[in-house]
Coordinates of N, CA and C and ligand atoms in Angstrom, one line a residue:
M1 N 26.4 96.8 120.7 CA 27.2 97.5 121.8 C 28.4 98.3 121.4
Q2 N 28.5 99.5 121.7 CA 29.7 100.3 121.5 C 30.4 100.2 122.6
I3 N 31.8 99.9 122.3 CA 32.7 99.9 123.6 C 34.0 100.8 123.0
R4 N 34.6 101.2 124.0 CA 36.0 102.0 123.7 C 37.1 101.6 124.7
I5 N 38.2 101.5 124.1 CA 39.3 101.1 125.1 C 40.2 102.6 125.3
G6 N 40.7 102.6 126.4 CA 41.8 103.6 126.8 C 42.8 103.2 127.6
N7 N 44.0 103.9 127.3 CA 45.3 103.4 128.2 C 45.8 104.7 128.9
G8 N 46.3 104.6 130.1 CA 47.0 105.8 130.8 C 48.4 105.2 131.4
Y9 N 49.2 106.3 131.6 CA 50.4 106.1 132.1 C 50.9 107.3 132.9
D10 N 51.3 107.2 134.1 CA 51.8 108.3 134.9 C 53.0 107.8 135.7
I11 N 53.8 108.8 136.1 CA 54.9 108.7 136.8 C 55.1 109.9 137.9
H12 N 55.6 109.7 139.1 CA 55.7 110.7 139.9 C 56.9 110.4 140.6
R13 N 57.9 111.4 140.9 CA 59.1 111.3 141.7 C 58.8 111.1 143.2
L14 N 59.7 110.5 144.1 CA 59.4 110.5 145.3 C 60.1 111.3 146.1
G15 N 59.6 112.1 147.2 CA 60.5 113.1 147.9 C 60.2 113.1 149.3
E16 N 61.0 113.8 150.0 CA 60.7 114.1 151.4 C 59.5 114.8 151.8
N17 N 59.1 114.7 152.9 CA 57.9 115.5 153.5 C 56.8 115.8 152.7
R18 N 56.3 114.5 152.2 CA 55.0 114.2 151.1 C 54.2 112.9 151.8
P19 N 53.0 113.0 151.7 CA 52.6 111.8 152.0 C 52.5 110.8 151.0
L20 N 52.2 109.4 150.9 CA 52.3 108.6 149.9 C 50.8 108.3 149.8
I21 N 50.2 108.8 148.7 CA 48.7 108.7 148.4 C 48.5 107.9 147.2
M22 N 48.0 106.7 147.3 CA 47.8 106.0 145.8 C 46.4 105.3 145.8
G23 N 45.7 105.5 144.6 CA 44.1 105.3 144.7 C 43.6 105.7 145.7
G24 N 43.8 106.8 146.2 CA 43.1 107.5 147.3 C 43.3 106.9 148.7
V25 N 44.4 106.2 148.9 CA 44.7 105.5 150.1 C 45.9 106.0 150.5
H26 N 46.0 106.5 151.8 CA 47.3 107.0 152.4 C 48.2 105.7 153.0
I27 N 49.3 105.6 152.5 CA 50.1 104.4 152.7 C 51.4 104.9 153.3
P28 N 51.5 104.5 154.7 CA 52.6 104.8 155.5 C 54.0 104.5 154.9
Y29 N 54.9 105.6 154.7 CA 56.2 105.3 154.1 C 56.9 106.5 154.4
E30 N 58.3 106.3 154.4 CA 59.0 107.4 154.8 C 59.3 108.5 153.7
V31 N 58.7 108.4 152.5 CA 58.7 109.6 151.4 C 57.5 109.3 150.7
G32 N 57.1 110.5 149.9 CA 55.8 110.5 149.2 C 55.9 110.9 147.8
L33 N 55.0 111.0 147.0 CA 55.2 111.4 145.7 C 54.8 112.8 145.7
V34 N 55.6 113.2 144.8 CA 55.9 114.8 144.7 C 55.1 115.3 143.4
G35 N 54.4 116.3 143.6 CA 53.6 116.5 142.3 C 52.6 118.0 142.8
H36 N 52.0 118.6 141.7 CA 51.3 119.8 142.0 C 49.9 119.3 142.8
S37 N 49.2 118.3 142.6 CA 48.2 117.9 143.2 C 48.9 116.9 144.3
D38 N 48.0 115.9 144.8 CA 48.6 114.9 145.7 C 49.4 114.0 145.2
A39 N 49.5 114.0 143.7 CA 50.5 113.2 143.1 C 50.0 111.7 143.1
D40 N 48.8 111.4 142.9 CA 48.2 110.2 143.2 C 48.5 109.4 141.8
V41 N 49.5 108.8 141.6 CA 49.9 108.3 140.1 C 49.0 107.2 139.8
V42 N 48.4 106.4 140.6 CA 47.5 105.5 140.3 C 46.2 106.1 139.8
T43 N 45.6 107.0 140.5 CA 44.2 107.7 139.9 C 44.6 108.5 138.7
H44 N 45.7 109.2 138.6 CA 46.1 109.8 137.4 C 46.1 109.0 136.2
S45 N 46.8 107.9 136.3 CA 46.8 107.0 135.3 C 45.3 106.4 134.7
L46 N 44.5 106.3 135.9 CA 43.3 105.6 135.6 C 42.3 106.7 134.9
M47 N 42.5 108.1 135.3 CA 42.0 108.9 134.7 C 42.1 109.3 133.2
D48 N 43.4 109.2 133.0 CA 44.0 109.2 131.6 C 43.3 108.2 130.7
A49 N 43.3 107.0 131.3 CA 42.8 105.9 130.7 C 41.2 106.1 130.0
M50 N 40.5 106.7 131.2 CA 39.0 107.1 130.9 C 39.0 108.0 129.8
L51 N 39.9 109.2 130.0 CA 39.7 110.1 129.1 C 40.2 109.8 127.7
G52 N 41.2 109.1 127.8 CA 41.6 108.4 126.4 C 40.8 107.7 125.6
A53 N 40.1 106.9 126.2 CA 38.8 106.2 125.6 C 38.1 106.8 124.8
L54 N 37.7 108.1 125.3 CA 36.8 109.0 124.4 C 37.6 109.9 123.7
S55 N 38.9 109.8 123.5 CA 39.7 110.7 122.7 C 39.5 112.3 123.2
L56 N 39.6 112.4 124.9 CA 39.2 113.6 125.3 C 40.4 114.2 125.8
G57 N 41.7 113.8 125.4 CA 42.9 114.4 125.9 C 43.4 113.7 127.3
D58 N 44.0 114.7 127.9 CA 44.5 113.9 129.3 C 44.1 114.9 130.5
I59 N 44.6 114.5 131.8 CA 44.2 115.3 132.8 C 44.7 116.6 133.0
G60 N 45.9 116.8 132.2 CA 46.6 117.9 132.1 C 45.7 119.2 131.4
H61 N 44.9 118.8 130.7 CA 44.0 119.4 129.9 C 42.7 119.9 130.8
Y62 N 42.2 119.0 131.6 CA 41.1 119.3 132.5 C 41.5 120.1 133.6
F63 N 42.7 119.5 134.2 CA 43.2 120.2 135.4 C 44.6 120.6 135.3
P64 N 44.9 121.8 134.5 CA 46.1 122.5 134.3 C 46.9 122.7 135.5
P65 N 48.2 122.0 135.7 CA 48.9 122.5 136.7 C 49.4 123.9 136.7
S66 N 49.1 124.6 135.7 CA 49.1 126.2 135.9 C 48.0 126.8 136.6
D67 N 46.9 126.0 136.9 CA 45.7 126.8 137.4 C 45.9 126.6 139.0
P68 N 46.0 127.6 139.8 CA 46.1 127.2 141.2 C 45.0 126.6 141.9
K69 N 43.7 126.5 141.1 CA 42.4 125.6 141.6 C 42.8 124.5 141.9
W70 N 43.8 123.8 141.2 CA 44.1 122.3 141.4 C 45.4 122.1 142.4
A71 N 46.1 123.2 142.9 CA 47.1 122.9 143.8 C 46.7 122.2 144.9
D72 N 47.5 121.1 145.2 CA 47.2 120.1 146.5 C 45.7 119.3 146.2
A73 N 45.3 119.3 145.0 CA 44.0 118.8 144.8 C 44.0 117.3 145.2
N74 N 42.8 117.0 145.9 CA 42.6 115.5 146.1 C 42.3 114.7 144.8
S75 N 43.0 113.8 144.5 CA 42.8 113.1 143.1 C 41.3 112.5 143.2
M76 N 40.8 112.0 144.3 CA 39.5 111.5 144.3 C 38.4 112.5 143.7
D77 N 38.6 113.8 144.2 CA 37.7 114.8 143.7 C 37.8 115.0 142.0
L78 N 39.2 114.7 141.7 CA 39.3 114.8 140.1 C 38.7 113.4 139.4
L79 N 38.8 112.5 140.1 CA 38.4 111.4 139.6 C 36.8 111.3 139.5
T80 N 36.2 112.1 140.3 CA 34.7 112.4 140.3 C 34.4 113.1 139.3
E81 N 35.2 114.2 138.9 CA 35.0 115.1 137.8 C 35.1 114.2 136.3
V82 N 36.2 113.6 136.3 CA 36.4 112.8 135.3 C 35.1 111.9 135.0
K83 N 34.5 111.0 135.9 CA 33.6 110.3 135.9 C 32.4 111.2 135.3
G84 N 32.0 112.3 135.8 CA 31.2 113.3 135.3 C 31.2 113.4 134.0
V85 N 32.5 113.8 133.4 CA 32.7 114.0 132.2 C 32.3 112.9 130.9
I86 N 32.6 111.7 131.6 CA 32.5 110.3 130.8 C 30.8 110.2 130.9
S87 N 30.2 110.3 131.9 CA 28.8 110.1 132.0 C 28.2 110.9 131.1
A88 N 28.5 112.3 131.1 CA 27.8 113.4 130.4 C 27.7 112.9 129.0
Q89 N 28.8 112.4 128.7 CA 28.7 111.8 127.1 C 28.1 110.4 126.8
G90 N 27.6 110.1 127.9 CA 26.7 108.8 127.8 C 27.5 107.5 127.8
W91 N 28.6 107.5 128.4 CA 29.5 106.2 128.7 C 29.6 105.8 130.1
S92 N 29.9 104.7 130.4 CA 30.2 104.1 131.7 C 31.3 103.2 131.6
V93 N 32.0 103.0 132.8 CA 33.3 102.1 132.9 C 32.8 100.7 133.0
S94 N 33.1 99.7 132.0 CA 32.9 98.4 132.1 C 33.9 97.8 133.2
N95 N 35.1 98.2 133.0 CA 36.1 97.7 133.9 C 37.5 98.5 133.9
L96 N 38.3 98.6 134.7 CA 39.8 99.3 134.7 C 40.7 98.2 135.3
D97 N 42.0 98.3 134.6 CA 43.0 97.3 135.2 C 44.3 98.3 135.1
A98 N 44.9 98.3 136.5 CA 46.0 99.2 136.5 C 47.2 98.2 137.1
V99 N 48.5 98.6 136.8 CA 49.4 97.8 137.6 C 50.4 99.2 138.0
V100 N 50.6 99.0 139.3 CA 51.4 100.0 139.8 C 53.1 99.4 140.0
V101 N 53.9 100.2 139.4 CA 55.3 99.8 139.7 C 55.9 100.7 140.6
A102 N 56.4 99.6 141.9 CA 57.1 100.4 142.9 C 58.0 99.5 143.5
E103 N 59.2 99.9 143.8 CA 60.3 99.0 144.3 C 59.7 99.0 145.9
K104 N 59.5 100.0 146.5 CA 59.0 100.0 147.9 C 58.0 101.0 148.1
P105 N 57.1 101.2 148.9 CA 56.9 99.8 149.9 C 56.1 98.8 149.5
K106 N 55.9 97.9 150.1 CA 55.1 96.6 149.6 C 53.6 97.1 149.6
L107 N 53.1 97.0 148.4 CA 51.6 97.6 148.3 C 50.8 96.5 148.5
K108 N 50.8 95.3 148.3 CA 50.0 94.4 148.4 C 49.0 94.4 149.7
P109 N 49.4 94.9 150.8 CA 48.2 95.0 151.9 C 47.4 96.3 151.7
Y110 N 47.5 97.1 150.7 CA 46.6 98.4 150.5 C 46.0 98.2 149.1
L111 N 46.2 97.1 148.3 CA 45.6 97.1 147.0 C 44.0 96.8 147.1
K112 N 43.6 96.2 147.9 CA 42.1 96.0 148.2 C 41.4 97.4 148.7
A113 N 42.2 98.4 149.4 CA 41.6 99.3 150.0 C 41.6 100.6 148.9
M114 N 42.6 100.5 148.0 CA 42.6 101.2 146.8 C 41.5 100.8 145.8
R115 N 41.3 99.6 145.5 CA 40.2 99.2 144.7 C 38.7 99.6 145.1
D116 N 38.5 99.4 146.5 CA 37.3 99.8 147.0 C 37.1 101.5 146.9
R117 N 38.1 102.1 147.1 CA 38.1 103.6 147.0 C 37.6 103.8 145.6
V118 N 38.2 103.3 144.8 CA 38.2 103.7 143.5 C 36.8 103.3 142.9
A119 N 36.3 102.2 143.5 CA 35.3 101.5 143.0 C 34.0 102.5 143.5
D120 N 34.3 103.0 144.7 CA 33.3 103.7 145.5 C 33.0 105.0 144.7
I121 N 34.1 105.7 144.4 CA 34.1 107.1 143.7 C 33.1 106.9 142.3
L122 N 33.6 105.5 141.6 CA 33.0 105.5 140.3 C 31.9 104.7 140.2
E123 N 31.4 104.1 141.4 CA 30.2 103.5 141.6 C 30.1 102.1 140.6
L124 N 31.2 101.5 140.8 CA 31.4 100.2 140.3 C 31.5 99.3 141.4
Q125 N 31.2 97.8 140.9 CA 31.5 96.9 141.7 C 33.0 96.6 141.8
L126 N 33.4 95.9 143.0 CA 34.9 95.8 143.3 C 35.5 94.9 142.1
D127 N 34.8 94.0 141.4 CA 35.3 93.1 140.2 C 35.7 94.0 139.1
Q128 N 35.2 95.0 139.0 CA 35.1 95.9 137.8 C 36.6 96.7 138.0
V129 N 37.1 96.9 139.3 CA 38.2 97.5 139.5 C 39.5 96.6 140.0
S130 N 40.5 96.6 139.0 CA 41.7 95.7 139.2 C 42.8 96.7 139.6
I131 N 43.5 96.6 140.7 CA 44.8 97.3 140.9 C 45.7 96.2 141.4
K132 N 47.0 96.1 140.5 CA 48.0 95.2 140.9 C 49.4 96.0 141.1
A133 N 50.3 95.2 141.9 CA 51.5 95.9 141.8 C 52.6 94.9 141.5
T134 N 53.8 95.5 141.0 CA 55.0 94.8 140.8 C 56.2 95.7 141.3
T135 N 57.5 95.2 141.2 CA 58.6 96.0 141.3 C 59.1 96.0 140.0
N136 N 60.1 97.0 140.0 CA 61.2 97.1 138.3 C 62.3 96.2 138.7
E137 N 62.4 95.3 139.5 CA 63.6 94.5 139.8 C 65.0 95.3 139.8
K138 N 64.6 96.3 140.7 CA 65.8 97.4 141.2 C 66.4 98.0 139.9
M139 N 65.7 98.1 138.8 CA 66.3 98.7 137.6 C 65.7 100.0 137.5
D140 N 66.6 101.0 136.9 CA 65.9 102.1 136.3 C 65.6 103.1 137.6
A141 N 64.8 104.2 137.3 CA 64.7 105.2 138.4 C 63.6 104.5 139.4
V142 N 62.8 103.9 139.0 CA 61.7 103.3 139.7 C 62.4 102.1 140.5
G143 N 63.3 101.3 140.0 CA 63.9 100.3 140.9 C 64.8 100.9 141.8
R144 N 65.3 102.1 141.6 CA 66.2 102.9 142.6 C 65.4 103.6 143.7
K145 N 64.1 103.3 143.7 CA 63.0 104.0 144.6 C 63.1 105.5 144.5
E146 N 63.4 106.0 143.5 CA 63.5 107.5 143.1 C 61.8 108.2 142.6
A147 N 61.2 106.9 141.9 CA 59.8 107.4 141.6 C 58.9 106.0 141.6
I148 N 57.6 106.4 141.4 CA 56.6 105.2 141.4 C 55.8 105.6 140.0
C149 N 55.7 104.4 139.3 CA 54.7 104.6 138.1 C 53.6 104.0 138.0
C150 N 52.6 104.0 137.3 CA 51.6 103.3 137.0 C 50.9 103.3 135.6
Y151 N 50.5 101.9 135.1 CA 50.1 101.8 133.8 C 48.5 101.4 134.0
A152 N 47.7 101.9 133.1 CA 46.4 101.6 133.3 C 45.4 101.4 132.0
V153 N 44.6 100.3 131.9 CA 43.6 100.4 130.7 C 42.2 100.4 131.3
T154 N 41.3 100.9 130.6 CA 40.0 100.8 130.6 C 39.1 100.4 129.5
L155 N 38.1 99.7 129.8 CA 37.0 99.7 128.8 C 35.7 100.3 129.1
L156 N 35.3 101.3 128.2 CA 34.1 101.8 128.5 C 33.0 101.3 127.5
V157 N 31.8 101.3 128.1 CA 30.7 101.0 127.2 C 29.7 102.0 127.1
K158 N 28.8 102.1 126.0 CA 27.8 103.4 125.7 C 26.6 102.8 126.5
N159 N 26.3 103.9 127.2 CA 24.9 103.4 128.0 C 23.7 103.3 127.1
Ligands
LIG1 MG1 50.4 112.6 137.6

């Protein structure tokens, strides 16, 4: 059996007048993540892990911020594209595991919805998609509620 591991990381600044969208789920909060697309930091790190597993670069290569086509892009659409790239090369996701680092809001009530959404897009079982949350213990930019970041790993298997 051929297997590949990939890791991904992303961080976005929090700012006014933006929705907070992570793992494709709209989370009620006073500020949101700032970015060219919907700034879905969780989905971005997952996609970078999937592409990294096959040494295909990163999402900046597939969806360049310089291309107006991707302005305000829904990251769930990008995830569908990345799934297509992986599938076209004959690979499937065995599992994904992500940890979101956010001081606020409390993400626990939304983790299951994020996992459901990602599993749905990637056509995976719920137990193949792990999304966890922690805080940064009030340290650094994340701890000061200036940003949210996410780390992800994935294992791909050859079909
Ligand atoms: Mg990003």
